[in-house]
PDB file of C-alpha atoms in Angstrom:
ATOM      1  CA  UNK A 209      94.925 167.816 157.014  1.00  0.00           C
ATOM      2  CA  UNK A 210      92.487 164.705 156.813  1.00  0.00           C
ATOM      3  CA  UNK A 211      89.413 164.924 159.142  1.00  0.00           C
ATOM      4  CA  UNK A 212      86.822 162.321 159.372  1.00  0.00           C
ATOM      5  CA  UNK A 213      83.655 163.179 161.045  1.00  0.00           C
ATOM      6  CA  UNK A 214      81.067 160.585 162.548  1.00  0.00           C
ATOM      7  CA  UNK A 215      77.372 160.908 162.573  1.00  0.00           C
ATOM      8  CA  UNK A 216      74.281 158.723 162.893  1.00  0.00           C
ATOM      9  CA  UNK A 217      74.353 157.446 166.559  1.00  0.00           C
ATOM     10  CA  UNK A 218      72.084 157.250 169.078  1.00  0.00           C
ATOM     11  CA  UNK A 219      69.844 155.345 171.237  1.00  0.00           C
ATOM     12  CA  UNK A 220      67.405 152.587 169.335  1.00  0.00           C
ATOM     13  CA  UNK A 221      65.703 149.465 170.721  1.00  0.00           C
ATOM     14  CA  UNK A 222      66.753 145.840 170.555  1.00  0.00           C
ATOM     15  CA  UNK A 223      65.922 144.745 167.272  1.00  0.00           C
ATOM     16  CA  UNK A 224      66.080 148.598 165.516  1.00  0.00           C
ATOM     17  CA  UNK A 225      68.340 149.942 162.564  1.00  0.00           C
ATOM     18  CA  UNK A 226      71.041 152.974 162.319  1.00  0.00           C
ATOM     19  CA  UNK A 227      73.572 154.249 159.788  1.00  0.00           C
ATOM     20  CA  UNK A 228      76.307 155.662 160.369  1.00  0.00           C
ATOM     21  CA  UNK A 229      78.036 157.976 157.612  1.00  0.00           C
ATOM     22  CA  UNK A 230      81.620 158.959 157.855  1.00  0.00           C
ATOM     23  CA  UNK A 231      82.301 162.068 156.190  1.00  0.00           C
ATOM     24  CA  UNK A 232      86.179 162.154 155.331  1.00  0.00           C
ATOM     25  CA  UNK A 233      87.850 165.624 154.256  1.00  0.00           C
ATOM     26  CA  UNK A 234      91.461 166.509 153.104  1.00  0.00           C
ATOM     27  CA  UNK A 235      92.012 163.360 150.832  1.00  0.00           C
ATOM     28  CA  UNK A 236      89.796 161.642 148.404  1.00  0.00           C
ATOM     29  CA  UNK A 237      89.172 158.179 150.015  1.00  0.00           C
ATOM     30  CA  UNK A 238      88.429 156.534 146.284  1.00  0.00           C
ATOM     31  CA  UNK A 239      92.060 154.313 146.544  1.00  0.00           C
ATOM     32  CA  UNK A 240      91.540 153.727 149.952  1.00  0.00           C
ATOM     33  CA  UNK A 241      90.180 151.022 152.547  1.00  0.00           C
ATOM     34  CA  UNK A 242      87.859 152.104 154.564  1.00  0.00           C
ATOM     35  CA  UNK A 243      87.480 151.177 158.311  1.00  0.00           C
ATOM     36  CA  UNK A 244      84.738 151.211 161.209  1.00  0.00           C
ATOM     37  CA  UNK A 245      85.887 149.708 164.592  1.00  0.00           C
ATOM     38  CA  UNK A 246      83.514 150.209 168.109  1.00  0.00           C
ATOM     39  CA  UNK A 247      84.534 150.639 171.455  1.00  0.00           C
ATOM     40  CA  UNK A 248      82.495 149.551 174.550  1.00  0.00           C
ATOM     41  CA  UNK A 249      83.336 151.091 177.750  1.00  0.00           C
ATOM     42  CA  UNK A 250      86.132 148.783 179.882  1.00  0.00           C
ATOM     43  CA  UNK A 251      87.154 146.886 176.411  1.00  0.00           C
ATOM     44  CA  UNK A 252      89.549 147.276 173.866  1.00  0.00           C
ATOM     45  CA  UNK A 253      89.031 148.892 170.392  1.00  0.00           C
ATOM     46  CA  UNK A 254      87.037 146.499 168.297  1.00  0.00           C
ATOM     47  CA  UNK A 255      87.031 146.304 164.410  1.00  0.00           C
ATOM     48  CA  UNK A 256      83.447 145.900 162.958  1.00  0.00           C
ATOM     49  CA  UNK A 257      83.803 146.243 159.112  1.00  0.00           C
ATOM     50  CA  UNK A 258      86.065 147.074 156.194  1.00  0.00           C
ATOM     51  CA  UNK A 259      85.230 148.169 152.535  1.00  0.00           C
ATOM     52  CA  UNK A 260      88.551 147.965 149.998  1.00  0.00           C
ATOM     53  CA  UNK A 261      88.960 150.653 147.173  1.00  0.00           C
ATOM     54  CA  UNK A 262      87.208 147.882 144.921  1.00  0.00           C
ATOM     55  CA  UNK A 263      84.462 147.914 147.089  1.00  0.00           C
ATOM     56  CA  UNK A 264      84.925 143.955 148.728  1.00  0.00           C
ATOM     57  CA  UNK A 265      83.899 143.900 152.233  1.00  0.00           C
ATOM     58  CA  UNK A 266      84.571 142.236 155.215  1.00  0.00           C
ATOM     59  CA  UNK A 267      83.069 141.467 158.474  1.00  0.00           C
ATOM     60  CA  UNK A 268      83.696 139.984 161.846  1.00  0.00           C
ATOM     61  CA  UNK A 269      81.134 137.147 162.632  1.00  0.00           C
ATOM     62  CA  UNK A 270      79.756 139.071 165.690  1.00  0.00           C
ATOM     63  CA  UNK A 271      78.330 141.474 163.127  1.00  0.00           C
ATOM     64  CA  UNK A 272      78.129 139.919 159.854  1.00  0.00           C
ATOM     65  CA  UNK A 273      74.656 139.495 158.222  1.00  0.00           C
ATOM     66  CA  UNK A 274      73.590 142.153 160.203  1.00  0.00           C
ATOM     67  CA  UNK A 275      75.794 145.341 159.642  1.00  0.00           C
ATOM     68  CA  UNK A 276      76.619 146.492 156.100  1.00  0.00           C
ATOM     69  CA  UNK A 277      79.658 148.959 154.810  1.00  0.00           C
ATOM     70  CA  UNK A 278      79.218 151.270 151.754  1.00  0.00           C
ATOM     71  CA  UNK A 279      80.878 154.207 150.226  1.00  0.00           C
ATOM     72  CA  UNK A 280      80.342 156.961 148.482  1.00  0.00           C
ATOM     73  CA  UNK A 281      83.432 158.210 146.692  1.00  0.00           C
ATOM     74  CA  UNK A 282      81.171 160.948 144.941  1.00  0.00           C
ATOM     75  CA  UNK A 283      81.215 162.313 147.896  1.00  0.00           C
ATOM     76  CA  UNK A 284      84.023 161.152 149.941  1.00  0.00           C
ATOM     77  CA  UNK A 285      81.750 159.183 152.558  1.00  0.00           C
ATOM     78  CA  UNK A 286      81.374 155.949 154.065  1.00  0.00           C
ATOM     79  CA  UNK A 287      78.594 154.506 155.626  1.00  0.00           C
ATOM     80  CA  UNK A 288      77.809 151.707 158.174  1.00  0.00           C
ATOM     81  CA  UNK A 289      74.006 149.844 158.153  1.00  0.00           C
ATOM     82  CA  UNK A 290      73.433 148.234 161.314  1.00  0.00           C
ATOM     83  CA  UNK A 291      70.340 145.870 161.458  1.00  0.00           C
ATOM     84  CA  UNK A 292      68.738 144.095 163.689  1.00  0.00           C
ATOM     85  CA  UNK A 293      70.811 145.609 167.065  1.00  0.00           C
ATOM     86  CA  UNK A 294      71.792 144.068 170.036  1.00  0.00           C
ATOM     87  CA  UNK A 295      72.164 145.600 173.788  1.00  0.00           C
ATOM     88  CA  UNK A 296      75.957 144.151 173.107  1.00  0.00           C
ATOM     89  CA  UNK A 297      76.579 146.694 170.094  1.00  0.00           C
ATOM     90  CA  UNK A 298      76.042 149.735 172.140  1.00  0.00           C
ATOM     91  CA  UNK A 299      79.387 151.412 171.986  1.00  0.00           C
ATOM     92  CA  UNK A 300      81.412 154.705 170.514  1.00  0.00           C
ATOM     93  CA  UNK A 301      81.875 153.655 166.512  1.00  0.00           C
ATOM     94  CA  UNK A 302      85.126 155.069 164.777  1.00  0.00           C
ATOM     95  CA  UNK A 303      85.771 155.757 161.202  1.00  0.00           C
ATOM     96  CA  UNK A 304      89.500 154.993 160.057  1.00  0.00           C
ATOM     97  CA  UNK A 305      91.189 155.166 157.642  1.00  0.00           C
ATOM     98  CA  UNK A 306      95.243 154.568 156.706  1.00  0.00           C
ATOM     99  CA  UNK A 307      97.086 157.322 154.744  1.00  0.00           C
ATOM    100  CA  UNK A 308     100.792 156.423 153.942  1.00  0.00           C
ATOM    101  CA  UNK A 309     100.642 154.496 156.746  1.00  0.00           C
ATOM    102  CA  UNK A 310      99.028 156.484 159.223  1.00  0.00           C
ATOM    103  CA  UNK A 311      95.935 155.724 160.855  1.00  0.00           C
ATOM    104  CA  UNK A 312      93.274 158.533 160.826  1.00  0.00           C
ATOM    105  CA  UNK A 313      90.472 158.480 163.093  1.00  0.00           C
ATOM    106  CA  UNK A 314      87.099 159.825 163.935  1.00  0.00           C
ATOM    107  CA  UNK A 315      85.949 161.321 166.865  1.00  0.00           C
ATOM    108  CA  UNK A 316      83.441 159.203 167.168  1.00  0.00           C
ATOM    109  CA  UNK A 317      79.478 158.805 167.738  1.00  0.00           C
ATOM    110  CA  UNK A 318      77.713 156.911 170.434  1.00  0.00           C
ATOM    111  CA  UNK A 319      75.195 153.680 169.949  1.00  0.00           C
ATOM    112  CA  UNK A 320      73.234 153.191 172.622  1.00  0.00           C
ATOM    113  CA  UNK A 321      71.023 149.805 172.096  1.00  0.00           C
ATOM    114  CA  UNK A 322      68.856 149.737 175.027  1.00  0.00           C
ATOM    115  CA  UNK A 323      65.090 149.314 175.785  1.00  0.00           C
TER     116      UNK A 323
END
């Protein structure tokens, strides 16, 4: 059974830094894309970042230059660096990933960017 588990959230101030590691279990995520997405209370599931099995990433512009995706096959992990934070990123982050074409998900961690 694949299980990803979230950690890394909590509250930091305008302008402050957090990672985020996804630990995944019950695959190997090495030939896999890896996924984070956010969700703000009210809104709709939001995708933030992707890393490919050749380790390309991609952003969307709300969060590129500031937020940075990384993996750790060694030990079946993913991480998300989030710079310079905004009161708009505050939000539950979710790790996915797609296994023979179904989506597995987190169960998420909280951001809270507030002063």
């Amino acid at each position: 059974q694949v299980q990803l588990v979230e950690s890394g959230g909590g509250l930091v101030q305008p302008g402050g830094s957090l990672r985020l590691s996804c630990v995944v279990s019950g695959s190997a995520i090495s030939s896999y894309a890896m996924n984070w997405y956010r969700q703000a209370p009210g809104t709709q599931r939001e995708w933030v970042a992707t890393i490919t099995n050749t380790f390309s990433t991609n952003y969307p512009d709300s969060v590129k230059g500031r937020f940075t995706i990384s993996r750790d096959n060694s030990k079946n992990t993913v991480f998300l660096q989030m710079n310079s934070l905004r009161p708009e990123d505050t939000a539950v982050y979710y790790c996915q990933m797609v296994l023979y074409f179904r989506a597995y998900w987190g169960q998420g961690t909280q951001v809270t960017v507030s002063s």
